CSV table of C-alpha atoms and ligand atoms in Angstrom, one decimal:
chain,number,residue,atom,x,y,z
A,1,MET,CA,79.1,98.6,103.0
A,2,THR,CA,79.7,101.9,105.0
A,3,THR,CA,81.3,102.2,108.5
A,4,ASP,CA,79.8,102.4,111.9
A,5,LEU,CA,82.1,104.2,114.3
A,6,ALA,CA,81.3,102.4,117.6
A,7,ALA,CA,84.0,102.2,120.2
A,8,ALA,CA,86.1,99.1,120.0
A,9,PRO,CA,87.5,96.5,122.2
A,10,ALA,CA,91.2,96.6,123.0
A,11,ARG,CA,93.5,94.9,120.6
A,12,THR,CA,94.6,91.4,121.0
A,13,PRO,CA,97.9,90.1,119.5
A,14,LEU,CA,97.5,89.1,115.9
A,15,ALA,CA,98.8,85.6,116.1
A,16,ALA,CA,96.8,84.9,119.3
A,17,ASN,CA,93.4,85.5,117.8
A,18,PRO,CA,93.3,84.5,114.2
A,19,ALA,CA,89.5,84.3,114.3
A,20,ARG,CA,89.0,88.0,114.8
A,21,PRO,CA,87.8,89.6,111.6
A,22,ARG,CA,90.5,91.4,109.7
A,23,THR,CA,90.5,94.5,107.7
A,24,PHE,CA,93.3,95.2,105.2
A,25,SER,CA,94.0,98.1,102.9
A,26,GLY,CA,96.9,99.2,100.7
A,27,ILE,CA,98.0,102.7,99.7
A,28,GLN,CA,100.5,103.7,97.1
A,29,PRO,CA,103.5,105.7,98.2
A,30,SER,CA,102.5,108.6,95.9
A,31,GLY,CA,104.3,111.3,97.8
A,32,VAL,CA,101.2,113.3,98.7
A,33,VAL,CA,98.4,112.5,101.1
A,34,HIS,CA,95.5,114.4,99.7
A,35,LEU,CA,92.0,115.2,100.9
A,36,GLY,CA,90.6,112.4,98.7
A,37,ASN,CA,92.8,109.8,100.4
A,38,ASP,CA,91.7,110.9,103.8
A,39,LEU,CA,87.9,111.4,103.2
A,40,GLY,CA,87.7,108.4,100.9
A,41,ALA,CA,89.8,105.9,102.7
A,42,ILE,CA,92.1,106.9,105.6
A,43,ARG,CA,89.3,107.9,107.9
A,44,ASN,CA,87.9,104.4,107.5
A,45,TYR,CA,91.4,102.9,108.2
A,46,VAL,CA,91.3,104.7,111.6
A,47,ALA,CA,87.6,103.9,112.3
A,48,LEU,CA,87.9,100.2,111.4
A,49,ALA,CA,91.1,99.7,113.5
A,50,ARG,CA,89.0,100.3,116.6
A,51,LYS,CA,86.8,97.4,115.9
A,52,TYR,CA,88.8,94.9,113.8
A,53,GLU,CA,92.3,93.5,113.5
A,54,ALA,CA,93.5,96.1,111.1
A,55,ILE,CA,96.4,95.8,108.7
A,56,TYR,CA,97.6,98.6,106.5
A,57,CYS,CA,100.2,98.4,103.8
A,58,ILE,CA,102.2,100.9,101.8
A,59,VAL,CA,102.3,99.1,98.4
A,60,ASP,CA,105.7,99.9,97.0
A,61,TYR,CA,105.7,96.8,94.7
A,62,HIS,CA,102.6,98.3,93.1
A,63,ALA,CA,104.2,101.7,92.8
A,64,LEU,CA,107.0,100.2,90.8
A,65,THR,CA,104.6,99.9,87.9
A,66,SER,CA,104.8,103.7,87.5
A,67,THR,CA,107.7,105.0,89.7
A,68,HIS,CA,111.1,104.1,88.5
A,69,GLU,CA,113.5,106.4,90.6
A,70,PRO,CA,114.8,104.4,93.6
A,71,ASP,CA,115.4,107.4,95.8
A,72,VAL,CA,112.1,108.9,95.0
A,73,LEU,CA,110.3,105.6,95.9
A,74,ARG,CA,112.2,105.3,99.2
A,75,GLN,CA,111.4,108.9,100.2
A,76,ARG,CA,107.8,108.6,99.3
A,77,THR,CA,107.4,105.3,101.2
A,78,ARG,CA,108.6,107.0,104.3
A,79,GLU,CA,106.4,110.1,103.7
A,80,MET,CA,103.4,108.0,103.2
A,81,ALA,CA,104.1,106.1,106.5
A,82,ALA,CA,104.6,109.4,108.4
A,83,GLY,CA,101.4,110.7,106.8
A,84,LEU,CA,99.3,107.8,107.8
A,85,LEU,CA,100.6,107.8,111.4
A,86,ALA,CA,100.1,111.6,111.5
A,87,LEU,CA,96.5,111.2,110.4
A,88,GLY,CA,95.7,108.9,113.3
A,89,LEU,CA,96.9,105.3,112.6
A,90,ASP,CA,98.1,104.1,115.9
A,91,PRO,CA,100.8,101.4,115.6
A,92,ASP,CA,99.7,100.0,119.0
A,93,VAL,CA,96.2,99.5,117.6
A,94,CYS,CA,96.8,98.4,114.0
A,95,THR,CA,99.7,97.0,111.9
A,96,LEU,CA,101.4,99.3,109.4
A,97,PHE,CA,104.0,97.9,107.1
A,98,VAL,CA,105.6,98.1,103.7
A,99,GLN,CA,104.6,95.5,101.1
A,100,SER,CA,108.1,94.6,99.9
A,101,HIS,CA,109.1,93.8,103.6
A,102,ARG,CA,106.8,90.7,103.4
A,103,PRO,CA,107.9,88.8,100.3
A,104,GLU,CA,105.1,86.3,100.7
A,105,HIS,CA,102.8,88.8,99.0
A,106,THR,CA,104.6,88.3,95.6
A,107,GLU,CA,104.9,84.6,96.1
A,108,LEU,CA,101.1,84.2,96.7
A,109,GLY,CA,100.6,86.7,93.8
A,110,TRP,CA,102.3,84.2,91.4
A,111,LEU,CA,100.2,81.3,92.7
A,112,LEU,CA,97.0,83.4,92.2
A,113,CYS,CA,98.2,84.3,88.7
A,114,THR,CA,97.7,80.6,87.8
A,115,VAL,CA,93.9,80.8,88.5
A,116,THR,CA,93.4,84.2,86.8
A,117,PRO,CA,92.4,84.3,83.2
A,118,VAL,CA,94.4,87.0,81.3
A,119,SER,CA,91.1,88.3,79.8
A,120,TRP,CA,89.9,89.4,83.3
A,121,LEU,CA,93.0,91.5,83.7
A,122,GLU,CA,92.9,93.0,80.2
A,123,ARG,CA,89.4,94.3,80.7
A,124,THR,CA,90.2,96.0,84.1
A,125,PRO,CA,89.4,99.7,83.7
A,126,THR,CA,92.5,100.9,85.6
A,127,TYR,CA,94.7,98.8,83.3
A,128,LYS,CA,93.1,100.5,80.3
A,129,GLU,CA,93.6,103.9,81.9
A,130,LYS,CA,97.2,103.2,82.6
A,131,VAL,CA,97.8,102.2,79.0
A,132,GLN,CA,96.5,105.6,78.0
A,133,GLN,CA,98.5,107.4,80.7
A,134,GLN,CA,101.9,105.8,80.1
A,135,PRO,CA,101.8,104.3,76.5
A,136,ASP,CA,105.6,104.0,76.5
A,137,ASP,CA,105.7,102.0,79.7
A,138,VAL,CA,103.0,99.3,79.5
A,139,ASN,CA,104.9,96.9,81.7
A,140,HIS,CA,103.7,93.5,82.7
A,141,GLY,CA,103.2,94.7,86.3
A,142,LEU,CA,100.4,96.9,85.2
A,143,LEU,CA,98.5,93.9,83.9
A,144,THR,CA,99.1,91.7,86.9
A,145,TYR,CA,98.5,94.6,89.4
A,146,PRO,CA,95.1,93.3,90.5
A,147,VAL,CA,96.4,89.8,91.2
A,148,LEU,CA,99.0,91.2,93.6
A,149,GLN,CA,96.3,93.3,95.2
A,150,ALA,CA,94.2,90.2,95.7
A,151,ALA,CA,97.3,88.5,97.3
A,152,ASP,CA,97.8,91.4,99.6
A,153,ILE,CA,94.3,91.0,101.0
A,154,VAL,CA,93.9,87.2,101.1
A,155,ILE,CA,97.3,86.4,102.5
A,156,TYR,CA,95.8,87.7,105.8
A,157,LYS,CA,92.4,86.3,105.0
A,158,ALA,CA,91.0,89.8,105.5
A,159,THR,CA,87.3,90.3,104.9
A,160,LEU,CA,86.9,94.1,104.9
A,161,VAL,CA,88.8,96.4,102.7
A,162,PRO,CA,88.4,100.2,103.3
A,163,VAL,CA,89.0,101.9,99.9
A,164,GLY,CA,87.6,104.7,97.7
A,165,ARG,CA,85.1,103.9,94.9
A,166,ASP,CA,87.9,104.0,92.3
A,167,GLN,CA,89.0,100.6,93.7
A,168,ALA,CA,85.6,98.9,93.2
A,169,ALA,CA,86.7,97.0,90.0
A,170,HIS,CA,89.9,95.8,91.7
A,171,LEU,CA,87.9,94.5,94.7
A,172,GLU,CA,85.5,92.7,92.4
A,173,LEU,CA,88.4,91.1,90.7
A,174,SER,CA,89.9,90.1,94.0
A,175,ARG,CA,86.6,88.4,94.8
A,176,GLU,CA,86.6,86.6,91.4
A,177,ILE,CA,90.1,85.4,92.0
A,178,VAL,CA,89.2,84.1,95.4
A,179,ARG,CA,86.2,82.2,93.9
A,180,ALA,CA,88.4,80.8,91.1
A,181,PHE,CA,91.0,79.6,93.7
A,182,ASN,CA,88.4,78.1,96.0
A,183,ARG,CA,86.6,76.3,93.1
A,184,ARG,CA,89.8,74.7,92.0
A,185,TYR,CA,91.5,73.9,95.3
A,186,GLY,CA,88.7,73.9,97.9
A,187,ALA,CA,87.4,76.6,100.3
A,188,THR,CA,90.5,78.5,101.4
A,189,PHE,CA,90.0,82.3,101.3
A,190,PRO,CA,87.0,84.4,102.3
A,191,GLU,CA,85.6,86.8,99.7
A,192,PRO,CA,86.8,90.4,100.7
A,193,GLN,CA,84.3,93.2,100.7
A,194,ALA,CA,84.9,96.9,100.0
A,195,VAL,CA,84.0,99.4,102.8
A,196,TYR,CA,83.3,102.9,101.7
A,197,THR,CA,83.1,106.2,103.6
A,198,GLU,CA,80.4,108.8,103.0
A,199,ALA,CA,82.8,110.4,100.5
A,200,PRO,CA,83.7,107.4,98.3
A,201,THR,CA,84.7,109.7,95.4
A,202,VAL,CA,86.2,113.1,96.2
A,203,LEU,CA,86.4,115.4,93.2
A,204,GLY,CA,89.6,117.4,92.6
A,205,THR,CA,90.0,121.2,92.6
A,206,ASP,CA,88.9,121.1,88.9
A,207,GLY,CA,85.5,120.0,90.1
A,208,ALA,CA,85.4,117.5,87.3
A,209,LYS,CA,87.8,114.6,87.8
A,210,LYS,CA,88.5,112.4,90.9
A,211,MET,CA,91.1,114.1,93.1
A,212,SER,CA,94.4,112.5,92.2
A,213,LYS,CA,98.1,113.3,92.2
A,214,SER,CA,98.5,112.2,88.6
A,215,VAL,CA,95.8,114.7,87.5
A,216,GLY,CA,97.4,117.5,89.6
A,217,ASN,CA,94.0,118.6,91.2
A,218,THR,CA,94.8,117.7,94.8
A,219,ILE,CA,94.4,119.5,98.1
A,220,ASP,CA,97.5,118.5,100.0
A,221,ILE,CA,96.2,118.3,103.6
A,222,LEU,CA,99.7,117.9,105.2
A,223,GLY,CA,101.2,120.7,103.1
A,224,GLU,CA,101.9,124.2,104.2
A,225,PRO,CA,98.8,126.3,105.1
A,226,ASP,CA,99.5,128.7,102.2
A,227,LEU,CA,99.6,125.8,99.7
A,228,ILE,CA,96.3,124.5,101.0
A,229,ARG,CA,94.8,128.0,100.7
A,230,ARG,CA,96.1,128.4,97.1
A,231,GLN,CA,94.7,125.0,96.2
A,232,VAL,CA,91.3,125.7,97.7
A,233,MET,CA,91.1,129.2,96.2
A,234,SER,CA,91.8,127.6,92.7
A,235,MET,CA,88.7,125.3,93.0
A,236,VAL,CA,86.1,125.4,90.3
A,237,THR,CA,82.7,126.0,91.8
A,238,ASP,CA,79.2,126.1,90.2
A,239,THR,CA,80.1,127.1,86.6
A,240,LEU,CA,76.7,128.5,86.0
A,241,ARG,CA,77.1,131.0,88.8
A,242,ILE,CA,78.7,133.9,86.9
A,243,LYS,CA,77.8,137.0,88.9
A,244,ARG,CA,78.1,137.3,92.7
A,245,THR,CA,74.3,137.8,92.9
A,246,ASP,CA,73.5,134.6,90.9
A,247,PRO,CA,72.0,131.9,93.1
A,248,GLY,CA,74.3,128.9,93.4
A,249,ARG,CA,73.6,125.2,93.2
A,250,PRO,CA,75.2,123.6,96.3
A,251,GLU,CA,74.6,120.1,95.0
A,252,VAL,CA,77.0,120.6,92.1
A,253,CYS,CA,79.4,122.9,93.8
A,254,ASN,CA,82.4,120.9,95.0
A,255,VAL,CA,83.4,123.6,97.6
A,256,CYS,CA,80.0,123.4,99.1
A,257,GLN,CA,80.1,119.6,99.1
A,258,LEU,CA,83.4,119.5,100.9
A,259,HIS,CA,82.1,121.8,103.6
A,260,ARG,CA,80.0,118.8,104.7
A,261,PHE,CA,83.0,117.3,106.3
A,262,PHE,CA,84.3,120.4,108.1
A,263,GLY,CA,81.9,121.9,110.5
A,264,ASP,CA,78.3,121.4,111.7
A,265,ASP,CA,76.7,124.2,109.7
A,266,TRP,CA,76.5,122.5,106.3
A,267,ALA,CA,72.7,123.2,105.9
A,268,GLU,CA,73.5,126.9,106.5
A,269,ILE,CA,76.4,126.9,104.0
A,270,GLN,CA,74.1,125.4,101.4
A,271,ASP,CA,71.4,127.9,102.1
A,272,GLY,CA,73.8,130.8,101.8
A,273,GLU,CA,74.9,129.6,98.4
A,274,ARG,CA,71.4,128.8,97.1
A,275,THR,CA,70.1,132.3,98.1
A,276,ALA,CA,73.3,134.1,97.0
A,277,ARG,CA,73.7,135.4,100.5
A,278,THR,CA,77.3,134.2,100.3
A,279,GLY,CA,79.7,134.3,97.4
A,280,CYS,CA,82.0,131.6,96.1
A,281,VAL,CA,85.1,133.4,97.3
A,282,ASP,CA,83.8,133.6,100.9
A,283,THR,CA,82.8,129.9,100.9
A,284,LYS,CA,86.2,129.0,99.6
A,285,LYS,CA,88.1,131.1,102.1
A,286,LEU,CA,86.1,129.5,104.9
A,287,LEU,CA,86.7,126.0,103.6
A,288,ALA,CA,90.5,126.7,103.3
A,289,GLU,CA,90.7,127.9,106.9
A,290,ARG,CA,88.7,125.0,108.1
A,291,ILE,CA,90.9,122.5,106.3
A,292,VAL,CA,94.0,124.2,107.6
A,293,SER,CA,92.8,124.1,111.1
A,294,HIS,CA,91.3,120.6,110.9
A,295,TYR,CA,94.7,119.2,109.9
A,296,ALA,CA,97.0,121.5,112.0
A,297,ALA,CA,97.8,118.9,114.6
A,298,ALA,CA,98.3,116.2,111.9
A,299,ARG,CA,100.7,118.5,110.1
A,300,GLU,CA,102.7,119.0,113.2
A,301,ARG,CA,102.9,115.3,113.9
A,302,TYR,CA,103.9,114.7,110.3
A,303,ALA,CA,106.8,117.2,110.6
A,304,ASP,CA,107.9,115.6,113.8
A,305,LEU,CA,107.8,112.1,112.3
A,306,MET,CA,109.7,113.2,109.2
A,307,ALA,CA,112.4,114.7,111.6
A,308,HIS,CA,112.7,111.3,113.2
A,309,PRO,CA,112.9,108.8,110.3
A,310,SER,CA,114.3,106.0,112.4
A,311,GLU,CA,111.1,106.1,114.5
A,312,VAL,CA,109.0,105.6,111.4
A,313,ASP,CA,111.3,102.9,110.0
A,314,GLY,CA,111.1,101.1,113.4
A,315,ILE,CA,107.3,101.1,113.3
A,316,LEU,CA,107.3,99.7,109.7
A,317,GLU,CA,109.8,97.0,110.5
A,318,ALA,CA,107.9,95.9,113.6
A,319,GLY,CA,104.7,95.8,111.5
A,320,ALA,CA,106.2,93.5,108.9
A,321,ASP,CA,107.7,91.2,111.6
A,322,ARG,CA,104.4,90.9,113.4
A,323,LEU,CA,102.8,89.7,110.2
A,324,ALA,CA,105.4,87.1,109.3
A,325,PRO,CA,103.7,84.1,111.0
A,326,VAL,CA,100.3,84.8,109.5
A,327,ALA,CA,101.7,85.2,106.0
A,328,ALA,CA,103.8,82.0,106.3
A,329,ALA,CA,100.8,80.0,107.6
A,330,THR,CA,98.6,81.1,104.6
A,331,LEU,CA,101.4,80.3,102.1
A,332,ALA,CA,102.0,76.9,103.6
A,333,GLU,CA,98.3,76.1,103.5
A,334,VAL,CA,98.0,77.2,99.9
A,335,LYS,CA,101.1,75.3,98.7
A,336,GLU,CA,99.9,72.2,100.3
A,337,LYS,CA,96.5,72.5,98.6
A,338,MET,CA,98.2,73.2,95.2
A,339,GLY,CA,100.5,70.2,95.4
A,340,LEU,CA,103.7,72.1,96.1
A,341,ARG,CA,104.6,70.1,99.1
B,1,AMP,P1,96.1,105.7,96.1
B,1,AMP,O1,96.7,107.0,96.4
B,1,AMP,O2,95.6,105.6,94.7
B,1,AMP,O3,96.8,104.5,96.5
B,1,AMP,O4,94.7,105.7,96.9
B,1,AMP,C1,94.7,105.4,98.3
B,1,AMP,C2,93.3,105.2,98.8
B,1,AMP,O5,92.6,106.5,98.7
B,1,AMP,C3,92.5,104.2,98.0
B,1,AMP,O6,91.7,103.5,98.9
B,1,AMP,C4,91.7,105.1,97.0
B,1,AMP,O7,90.5,104.4,96.7
B,1,AMP,C5,91.4,106.3,97.9
B,1,AMP,N1,91.3,107.5,97.1
B,1,AMP,C6,92.2,108.0,96.2
B,1,AMP,N2,91.7,109.1,95.6
B,1,AMP,C7,90.4,109.2,96.0
B,1,AMP,C8,89.4,110.2,95.8
B,1,AMP,N3,89.6,111.2,94.9
B,1,AMP,N4,88.2,110.0,96.4
B,1,AMP,C9,88.0,109.0,97.3
B,1,AMP,N5,88.9,108.1,97.6
B,1,AMP,C10,90.1,108.2,97.0
B,2,LIG,N1,95.3,99.6,94.2
B,2,LIG,C1,95.2,100.3,95.4
B,2,LIG,C2,95.2,101.9,95.0
B,2,LIG,O1,95.8,102.2,94.0
B,2,LIG,C3,96.3,100.0,96.3
B,2,LIG,C4,96.3,98.6,96.9
B,2,LIG,C5,97.2,97.6,96.7
B,2,LIG,C6,95.3,98.1,97.7
B,2,LIG,N2,96.9,96.5,97.3
B,2,LIG,C7,95.7,96.7,98.0
B,2,LIG,C8,94.1,98.5,98.2
B,2,LIG,C9,94.9,95.9,98.8
B,2,LIG,C10,93.3,97.7,99.0
B,2,LIG,C11,93.7,96.3,99.3
B,2,LIG,O2,94.8,102.7,95.8
């Protein structure tokens, strides 16, 4: 499913209208909000919040599977919150909170573990990738990761989940876990559905792999303008375009593809590249300036929020408090159905 950006009705309090469709997504406190996060997911967080009861979560429990320095995790959690707020999440319109502030997620996670065959988790592509990436730290959290992700979503009975394409397997697993639970204990959870943007996979500056902090191929949209310029200028373009006069192939050039999201002259940009009227360096310079100016206001808001950490912390606390009755109600229903009370 992709989004429609129609204007939305005003928000109603979460507890007062449990029937309103909910959207939920989680994001790891990875320290950097990159262009892939925004084009692939965060834009949809903002768009869906206008229409649905939107809940967004900074998943620090998930981050513990790879980040083990307490101060780093704390700092990154605040940075991610400030980044999301700066990029347009309005705490008056949606709920933003930190996963570990709502302990019901892990409790439901355990309960869902008991309906999840280990074989489903062992065959999860992201688990296999992590085993390669951190062979000395194949902790149990990595294996159980998708069960906690399912719990995050279904504790609020959310039906729509804005994510990038890299989360497709996790979402499918969430649906399977829901089906397994509903089969054993009766209809309880709706099956969540992924919602993609028009850029479900943004390639990194290497033009080959998905943009990702762990690969080191990001464009850090809230970073200093000179950093953004350096990152964009380092981008790999059409590798067959050797000389300035060689015609380019806009369909394989990542720089050209990204222009689509910054300006209304995409057809012209593609034509310039195809006919060699413009060179790669010009196209990159233009993209860098457009990204810098597109995110200028967000960068300012981000700096302001980071200078007022108690404001950010207050928003996160209020978000977690607001969700408490919903999380408690789902957990009570589930425990009742499972014979725990
Ligand atoms: P993460 O930083 O891995 O927690 O990702 C946060 C959100 O951004 C998730 O919904 C991801 O699917 C999405 N995302 C991350 N990297 C990319 C990318 N390169 N292209 C599109 N979406 C992405
Ligand atoms: N696994 C997601 C990622 O790495 C983060 C996540 C955790 C999530 N819980 C979620 C995403 C629930 C959507 C819904 O990006």
